[in-house]
């Protein structure tokens, strides 16, 4: 019997001729990250939010022919947890240089996956949240699932909340470890969390509502 060799996924080399709208390869993402990390403006408290293709001008796309070279750029979004600043950087992958570094004022980048984990841990440490669980008869903290949702900015937020990276953390309680995480919402309890500090600012408790009785 003839054995065939298994081939792994192809890895596109940086600088190879590709269509201008081809998403960044693993190699290109790594190159963009390395270029930004080497820049003196990069702080030790910054994290990468987004590293994606910076799409070229429409004329470049329309003029492209297979085999022709087009400059590849990465759009990088950074968040500095210490200062709360958000930065948008453009990286030329063709030349391995940063071509633009812009501070975005008054905006917040999207909530990141690792912030979901860190936020849940912070909420579960909150004495106010634990008290809200106790009032509802929830004793197994491991069955509680917490999601940070954007708090939004409607121009009427309390003075103490302004300029902070806030999330409204909602919670659900599984009936057992294999239950659908979203089947049994913990109604009336919202934790307001500063995601930069991973600190629960307050827990809003609007009164006990019974949990749905059935698993899902």
PDB file of C-alpha atoms in Angstrom:
ATOM      1  CA  UNK A   1       0.000   0.000   0.000  1.00  0.00           C
ATOM      2  CA  UNK A   2       1.368   3.386  -0.986  1.00  0.00           C
ATOM      3  CA  UNK A   3       1.473   6.000   1.744  1.00  0.00           C
ATOM      4  CA  UNK A   4       0.896   9.621   0.884  1.00  0.00           C
ATOM      5  CA  UNK A   5       2.562  12.388   2.817  1.00  0.00           C
ATOM      6  CA  UNK A   6       0.303  14.793   4.611  1.00  0.00           C
ATOM      7  CA  UNK A   7       0.926  18.369   3.675  1.00  0.00           C
ATOM      8  CA  UNK A   8       0.295  21.180   6.077  1.00  0.00           C
ATOM      9  CA  UNK A   9      -1.280  24.509   5.127  1.00  0.00           C
ATOM     10  CA  UNK A  10       0.757  26.622   2.773  1.00  0.00           C
ATOM     11  CA  UNK A  11       2.462  29.614   4.346  1.00  0.00           C
ATOM     12  CA  UNK A  12       2.750  32.575   2.042  1.00  0.00           C
ATOM     13  CA  UNK A  13       6.106  34.311   2.195  1.00  0.00           C
ATOM     14  CA  UNK A  14       6.242  38.016   2.862  1.00  0.00           C
ATOM     15  CA  UNK A  15       6.735  39.942  -0.351  1.00  0.00           C
ATOM     16  CA  UNK A  16       5.262  37.243  -2.579  1.00  0.00           C
ATOM     17  CA  UNK A  17       3.045  38.506  -5.389  1.00  0.00           C
ATOM     18  CA  UNK A  18      -0.580  38.361  -4.232  1.00  0.00           C
ATOM     19  CA  UNK A  19      -3.784  40.156  -5.078  1.00  0.00           C
ATOM     20  CA  UNK A  20      -3.911  43.588  -3.358  1.00  0.00           C
ATOM     21  CA  UNK A  21      -7.026  42.553  -1.393  1.00  0.00           C
ATOM     22  CA  UNK A  22      -5.621  39.219  -0.206  1.00  0.00           C
ATOM     23  CA  UNK A  23      -5.864  39.104   3.628  1.00  0.00           C
ATOM     24  CA  UNK A  24      -2.628  39.251   5.595  1.00  0.00           C
ATOM     25  CA  UNK A  25      -0.796  35.966   5.920  1.00  0.00           C
ATOM     26  CA  UNK A  26       0.524  34.631   9.223  1.00  0.00           C
ATOM     27  CA  UNK A  27       4.011  35.776   8.172  1.00  0.00           C
ATOM     28  CA  UNK A  28       2.764  39.290   7.377  1.00  0.00           C
ATOM     29  CA  UNK A  29       0.907  39.597  10.675  1.00  0.00           C
ATOM     30  CA  UNK A  30       4.051  38.556  12.560  1.00  0.00           C
ATOM     31  CA  UNK A  31       6.120  41.063  10.564  1.00  0.00           C
ATOM     32  CA  UNK A  32       3.700  43.910  11.326  1.00  0.00           C
ATOM     33  CA  UNK A  33       3.703  43.076  15.030  1.00  0.00           C
ATOM     34  CA  UNK A  34       7.500  42.898  15.138  1.00  0.00           C
ATOM     35  CA  UNK A  35       7.829  46.272  13.389  1.00  0.00           C
ATOM     36  CA  UNK A  36       5.455  47.940  15.867  1.00  0.00           C
ATOM     37  CA  UNK A  37       7.093  46.317  18.898  1.00  0.00           C
ATOM     38  CA  UNK A  38      10.468  47.691  17.786  1.00  0.00           C
ATOM     39  CA  UNK A  39       9.137  51.260  17.704  1.00  0.00           C
ATOM     40  CA  UNK A  40      10.081  53.418  20.751  1.00  0.00           C
ATOM     41  CA  UNK A  41       6.489  54.728  20.961  1.00  0.00           C
ATOM     42  CA  UNK A  42       5.276  51.230  21.842  1.00  0.00           C
ATOM     43  CA  UNK A  43       4.755  50.928  25.608  1.00  0.00           C
ATOM     44  CA  UNK A  44       4.961  47.889  27.851  1.00  0.00           C
ATOM     45  CA  UNK A  45       1.290  48.333  28.781  1.00  0.00           C
ATOM     46  CA  UNK A  46       0.018  48.351  25.195  1.00  0.00           C
ATOM     47  CA  UNK A  47      -1.802  45.444  23.596  1.00  0.00           C
ATOM     48  CA  UNK A  48      -2.656  44.659  20.006  1.00  0.00           C
ATOM     49  CA  UNK A  49      -6.366  44.955  19.262  1.00  0.00           C
ATOM     50  CA  UNK A  50      -6.338  44.556  15.478  1.00  0.00           C
ATOM     51  CA  UNK A  51      -3.802  43.637  12.797  1.00  0.00           C
ATOM     52  CA  UNK A  52      -5.452  43.524   9.373  1.00  0.00           C
ATOM     53  CA  UNK A  53      -4.808  44.442   5.771  1.00  0.00           C
ATOM     54  CA  UNK A  54      -4.926  48.159   5.038  1.00  0.00           C
ATOM     55  CA  UNK A  55      -6.761  48.008   1.736  1.00  0.00           C
ATOM     56  CA  UNK A  56      -5.062  49.965  -1.080  1.00  0.00           C
ATOM     57  CA  UNK A  57      -6.689  52.612  -3.237  1.00  0.00           C
ATOM     58  CA  UNK A  58      -9.310  51.400  -5.700  1.00  0.00           C
ATOM     59  CA  UNK A  59      -7.137  52.389  -8.674  1.00  0.00           C
ATOM     60  CA  UNK A  60      -4.368  50.036  -7.500  1.00  0.00           C
ATOM     61  CA  UNK A  61      -6.834  47.167  -7.233  1.00  0.00           C
ATOM     62  CA  UNK A  62      -8.291  47.822 -10.690  1.00  0.00           C
ATOM     63  CA  UNK A  63      -4.842  48.096 -12.288  1.00  0.00           C
ATOM     64  CA  UNK A  64      -3.540  44.899 -10.721  1.00  0.00           C
ATOM     65  CA  UNK A  65      -2.431  42.071 -13.016  1.00  0.00           C
ATOM     66  CA  UNK A  66      -1.244  38.653 -11.791  1.00  0.00           C
ATOM     67  CA  UNK A  67       2.456  38.729 -11.046  1.00  0.00           C
ATOM     68  CA  UNK A  68       2.662  42.493 -10.566  1.00  0.00           C
ATOM     69  CA  UNK A  69       3.915  43.902  -7.274  1.00  0.00           C
ATOM     70  CA  UNK A  70       1.809  46.112  -5.037  1.00  0.00           C
ATOM     71  CA  UNK A  71       2.805  47.576  -1.685  1.00  0.00           C
ATOM     72  CA  UNK A  72       1.312  45.667   1.229  1.00  0.00           C
ATOM     73  CA  UNK A  73       0.248  47.579   4.329  1.00  0.00           C
ATOM     74  CA  UNK A  74      -1.071  46.482   7.704  1.00  0.00           C
ATOM     75  CA  UNK A  75      -3.539  48.469   9.786  1.00  0.00           C
ATOM     76  CA  UNK A  76      -2.693  48.057  13.472  1.00  0.00           C
ATOM     77  CA  UNK A  77      -4.856  49.200  16.395  1.00  0.00           C
ATOM     78  CA  UNK A  78      -3.203  49.435  19.807  1.00  0.00           C
ATOM     79  CA  UNK A  79      -4.641  50.054  23.263  1.00  0.00           C
ATOM     80  CA  UNK A  80      -2.483  51.294  26.136  1.00  0.00           C
ATOM     81  CA  UNK A  81      -4.149  50.068  29.319  1.00  0.00           C
ATOM     82  CA  UNK A  82      -2.115  52.450  31.507  1.00  0.00           C
ATOM     83  CA  UNK A  83      -3.005  55.688  29.697  1.00  0.00           C
ATOM     84  CA  UNK A  84      -6.220  54.523  28.041  1.00  0.00           C
ATOM     85  CA  UNK A  85      -4.938  55.827  24.705  1.00  0.00           C
ATOM     86  CA  UNK A  86      -5.852  54.162  21.422  1.00  0.00           C
ATOM     87  CA  UNK A  87      -3.405  54.335  18.508  1.00  0.00           C
ATOM     88  CA  UNK A  88      -3.894  53.588  14.814  1.00  0.00           C
ATOM     89  CA  UNK A  89      -0.676  52.684  13.033  1.00  0.00           C
ATOM     90  CA  UNK A  90      -0.001  51.869   9.385  1.00  0.00           C
ATOM     91  CA  UNK A  91       2.882  49.507   8.651  1.00  0.00           C
ATOM     92  CA  UNK A  92       4.453  49.068   5.228  1.00  0.00           C
ATOM     93  CA  UNK A  93       5.159  45.366   4.995  1.00  0.00           C
ATOM     94  CA  UNK A  94       7.053  45.934   1.764  1.00  0.00           C
ATOM     95  CA  UNK A  95       9.519  48.295   3.448  1.00  0.00           C
ATOM     96  CA  UNK A  96       9.203  47.130   7.092  1.00  0.00           C
ATOM     97  CA  UNK A  97       8.530  50.653   8.362  1.00  0.00           C
ATOM     98  CA  UNK A  98       5.716  52.463  10.155  1.00  0.00           C
ATOM     99  CA  UNK A  99       4.276  55.052   7.801  1.00  0.00           C
ATOM    100  CA  UNK A 100       1.668  56.520  10.149  1.00  0.00           C
ATOM    101  CA  UNK A 101       1.145  56.663  13.927  1.00  0.00           C
ATOM    102  CA  UNK A 102      -2.064  58.418  14.973  1.00  0.00           C
ATOM    103  CA  UNK A 103      -3.544  58.879  18.442  1.00  0.00           C
ATOM    104  CA  UNK A 104      -7.319  58.396  18.321  1.00  0.00           C
ATOM    105  CA  UNK A 105      -8.932  60.678  20.870  1.00  0.00           C
ATOM    106  CA  UNK A 106     -12.281  60.014  22.476  1.00  0.00           C
ATOM    107  CA  UNK A 107     -12.731  56.516  21.073  1.00  0.00           C
ATOM    108  CA  UNK A 108     -12.434  52.966  22.365  1.00  0.00           C
ATOM    109  CA  UNK A 109     -11.448  49.911  20.320  1.00  0.00           C
ATOM    110  CA  UNK A 110     -13.571  46.773  20.315  1.00  0.00           C
ATOM    111  CA  UNK A 111     -13.608  44.523  23.376  1.00  0.00           C
ATOM    112  CA  UNK A 112     -10.964  41.828  22.934  1.00  0.00           C
ATOM    113  CA  UNK A 113     -11.336  38.112  23.605  1.00  0.00           C
ATOM    114  CA  UNK A 114      -8.791  38.142  26.422  1.00  0.00           C
ATOM    115  CA  UNK A 115     -10.738  40.974  28.063  1.00  0.00           C
ATOM    116  CA  UNK A 116     -13.763  38.666  28.220  1.00  0.00           C
ATOM    117  CA  UNK A 117     -11.764  36.259  30.378  1.00  0.00           C
ATOM    118  CA  UNK A 118     -10.183  38.966  32.537  1.00  0.00           C
ATOM    119  CA  UNK A 119     -13.499  40.761  33.041  1.00  0.00           C
ATOM    120  CA  UNK A 120     -15.243  37.585  34.206  1.00  0.00           C
ATOM    121  CA  UNK A 121     -12.467  36.977  36.722  1.00  0.00           C
ATOM    122  CA  UNK A 122     -12.737  40.561  38.024  1.00  0.00           C
ATOM    123  CA  UNK A 123     -16.523  40.388  38.388  1.00  0.00           C
ATOM    124  CA  UNK A 124     -16.360  37.078  40.234  1.00  0.00           C
ATOM    125  CA  UNK A 125     -13.978  38.682  42.753  1.00  0.00           C
ATOM    126  CA  UNK A 126     -16.392  41.527  43.495  1.00  0.00           C
ATOM    127  CA  UNK A 127     -18.006  41.308  46.973  1.00  0.00           C
ATOM    128  CA  UNK A 128     -21.056  43.191  45.649  1.00  0.00           C
ATOM    129  CA  UNK A 129     -21.523  40.687  42.835  1.00  0.00           C
ATOM    130  CA  UNK A 130     -21.069  37.739  45.174  1.00  0.00           C
ATOM    131  CA  UNK A 131     -23.721  39.238  47.452  1.00  0.00           C
ATOM    132  CA  UNK A 132     -26.098  39.584  44.496  1.00  0.00           C
ATOM    133  CA  UNK A 133     -25.557  35.889  43.739  1.00  0.00           C
ATOM    134  CA  UNK A 134     -26.204  34.944  47.378  1.00  0.00           C
ATOM    135  CA  UNK A 135     -29.516  36.843  47.347  1.00  0.00           C
ATOM    136  CA  UNK A 136     -30.577  34.729  44.379  1.00  0.00           C
ATOM    137  CA  UNK A 137     -29.508  31.436  45.904  1.00  0.00           C
ATOM    138  CA  UNK A 138     -26.533  30.927  43.566  1.00  0.00           C
ATOM    139  CA  UNK A 139     -23.758  29.203  45.492  1.00  0.00           C
ATOM    140  CA  UNK A 140     -21.556  27.653  42.775  1.00  0.00           C
ATOM    141  CA  UNK A 141     -19.536  30.468  41.204  1.00  0.00           C
ATOM    142  CA  UNK A 142     -18.135  28.064  38.595  1.00  0.00           C
ATOM    143  CA  UNK A 143     -21.596  27.828  37.001  1.00  0.00           C
ATOM    144  CA  UNK A 144     -21.734  31.601  36.485  1.00  0.00           C
ATOM    145  CA  UNK A 145     -20.799  33.003  33.061  1.00  0.00           C
ATOM    146  CA  UNK A 146     -20.014  36.694  32.616  1.00  0.00           C
ATOM    147  CA  UNK A 147     -19.864  38.649  29.340  1.00  0.00           C
ATOM    148  CA  UNK A 148     -18.644  42.251  29.012  1.00  0.00           C
ATOM    149  CA  UNK A 149     -20.876  44.308  26.726  1.00  0.00           C
ATOM    150  CA  UNK A 150     -20.017  47.797  25.528  1.00  0.00           C
ATOM    151  CA  UNK A 151     -21.400  50.432  27.883  1.00  0.00           C
ATOM    152  CA  UNK A 152     -21.821  52.882  24.995  1.00  0.00           C
ATOM    153  CA  UNK A 153     -21.492  56.646  25.169  1.00  0.00           C
ATOM    154  CA  UNK A 154     -24.664  58.683  24.929  1.00  0.00           C
ATOM    155  CA  UNK A 155     -23.343  61.977  26.264  1.00  0.00           C
ATOM    156  CA  UNK A 156     -25.136  61.588  29.590  1.00  0.00           C
ATOM    157  CA  UNK A 157     -22.809  59.228  31.441  1.00  0.00           C
ATOM    158  CA  UNK A 158     -21.889  60.089  35.070  1.00  0.00           C
ATOM    159  CA  UNK A 159     -18.891  62.369  35.501  1.00  0.00           C
ATOM    160  CA  UNK A 160     -16.880  59.608  37.201  1.00  0.00           C
ATOM    161  CA  UNK A 161     -17.316  57.326  34.163  1.00  0.00           C
ATOM    162  CA  UNK A 162     -16.096  59.721  31.492  1.00  0.00           C
ATOM    163  CA  UNK A 163     -12.923  58.804  29.642  1.00  0.00           C
ATOM    164  CA  UNK A 164     -12.844  55.267  31.013  1.00  0.00           C
ATOM    165  CA  UNK A 165     -12.946  52.011  29.072  1.00  0.00           C
ATOM    166  CA  UNK A 166     -16.199  50.701  30.486  1.00  0.00           C
ATOM    167  CA  UNK A 167     -18.189  47.552  29.973  1.00  0.00           C
ATOM    168  CA  UNK A 168     -21.562  46.498  31.327  1.00  0.00           C
ATOM    169  CA  UNK A 169     -20.967  42.923  32.438  1.00  0.00           C
ATOM    170  CA  UNK A 170     -24.040  40.687  32.199  1.00  0.00           C
ATOM    171  CA  UNK A 171     -24.230  37.256  33.799  1.00  0.00           C
ATOM    172  CA  UNK A 172     -25.899  33.879  33.287  1.00  0.00           C
ATOM    173  CA  UNK A 173     -26.080  30.792  35.506  1.00  0.00           C
ATOM    174  CA  UNK A 174     -25.776  27.288  34.075  1.00  0.00           C
ATOM    175  CA  UNK A 175     -27.822  24.533  35.681  1.00  0.00           C
ATOM    176  CA  UNK A 176     -24.786  22.244  35.267  1.00  0.00           C
ATOM    177  CA  UNK A 177     -21.346  22.564  33.627  1.00  0.00           C
ATOM    178  CA  UNK A 178     -22.658  21.314  30.247  1.00  0.00           C
ATOM    179  CA  UNK A 179     -25.730  23.578  30.138  1.00  0.00           C
ATOM    180  CA  UNK A 180     -26.214  26.252  27.469  1.00  0.00           C
ATOM    181  CA  UNK A 181     -24.404  29.253  28.921  1.00  0.00           C
ATOM    182  CA  UNK A 182     -27.007  31.756  27.747  1.00  0.00           C
ATOM    183  CA  UNK A 183     -30.145  29.849  28.778  1.00  0.00           C
ATOM    184  CA  UNK A 184     -30.563  31.217  32.302  1.00  0.00           C
ATOM    185  CA  UNK A 185     -29.854  34.968  32.567  1.00  0.00           C
ATOM    186  CA  UNK A 186     -29.158  36.552  35.926  1.00  0.00           C
ATOM    187  CA  UNK A 187     -31.785  39.264  35.489  1.00  0.00           C
ATOM    188  CA  UNK A 188     -31.448  42.647  37.149  1.00  0.00           C
ATOM    189  CA  UNK A 189     -27.720  42.460  37.904  1.00  0.00           C
ATOM    190  CA  UNK A 190     -25.213  44.517  35.925  1.00  0.00           C
ATOM    191  CA  UNK A 191     -21.562  45.009  36.891  1.00  0.00           C
ATOM    192  CA  UNK A 192     -19.922  48.151  35.504  1.00  0.00           C
ATOM    193  CA  UNK A 193     -16.253  47.342  34.860  1.00  0.00           C
ATOM    194  CA  UNK A 194     -13.238  49.492  33.994  1.00  0.00           C
ATOM    195  CA  UNK A 195     -11.533  47.213  31.459  1.00  0.00           C
ATOM    196  CA  UNK A 196      -8.227  49.076  31.585  1.00  0.00           C
ATOM    197  CA  UNK A 197      -7.891  48.488  35.326  1.00  0.00           C
ATOM    198  CA  UNK A 198     -10.058  45.325  35.391  1.00  0.00           C
ATOM    199  CA  UNK A 199     -11.852  46.894  38.316  1.00  0.00           C
ATOM    200  CA  UNK A 200     -15.568  46.617  39.163  1.00  0.00           C
ATOM    201  CA  UNK A 201     -16.748  50.194  39.680  1.00  0.00           C
ATOM    202  CA  UNK A 202     -20.224  49.250  40.877  1.00  0.00           C
ATOM    203  CA  UNK A 203     -22.846  46.535  40.717  1.00  0.00           C
ATOM    204  CA  UNK A 204     -26.354  47.611  39.776  1.00  0.00           C
ATOM    205  CA  UNK A 205     -28.953  45.365  41.443  1.00  0.00           C
ATOM    206  CA  UNK A 206     -32.515  46.047  40.314  1.00  0.00           C
ATOM    207  CA  UNK A 207     -34.163  43.374  42.401  1.00  0.00           C
ATOM    208  CA  UNK A 208     -34.347  39.601  42.540  1.00  0.00           C
ATOM    209  CA  UNK A 209     -35.927  37.861  39.546  1.00  0.00           C
ATOM    210  CA  UNK A 210     -36.178  34.043  39.696  1.00  0.00           C
ATOM    211  CA  UNK A 211     -33.832  32.151  37.392  1.00  0.00           C
ATOM    212  CA  UNK A 212     -35.464  30.155  34.577  1.00  0.00           C
ATOM    213  CA  UNK A 213     -36.204  26.754  36.169  1.00  0.00           C
ATOM    214  CA  UNK A 214     -35.321  24.497  33.224  1.00  0.00           C
ATOM    215  CA  UNK A 215     -31.890  23.726  31.713  1.00  0.00           C
ATOM    216  CA  UNK A 216     -31.306  24.128  27.974  1.00  0.00           C
TER     217      UNK A 216
END
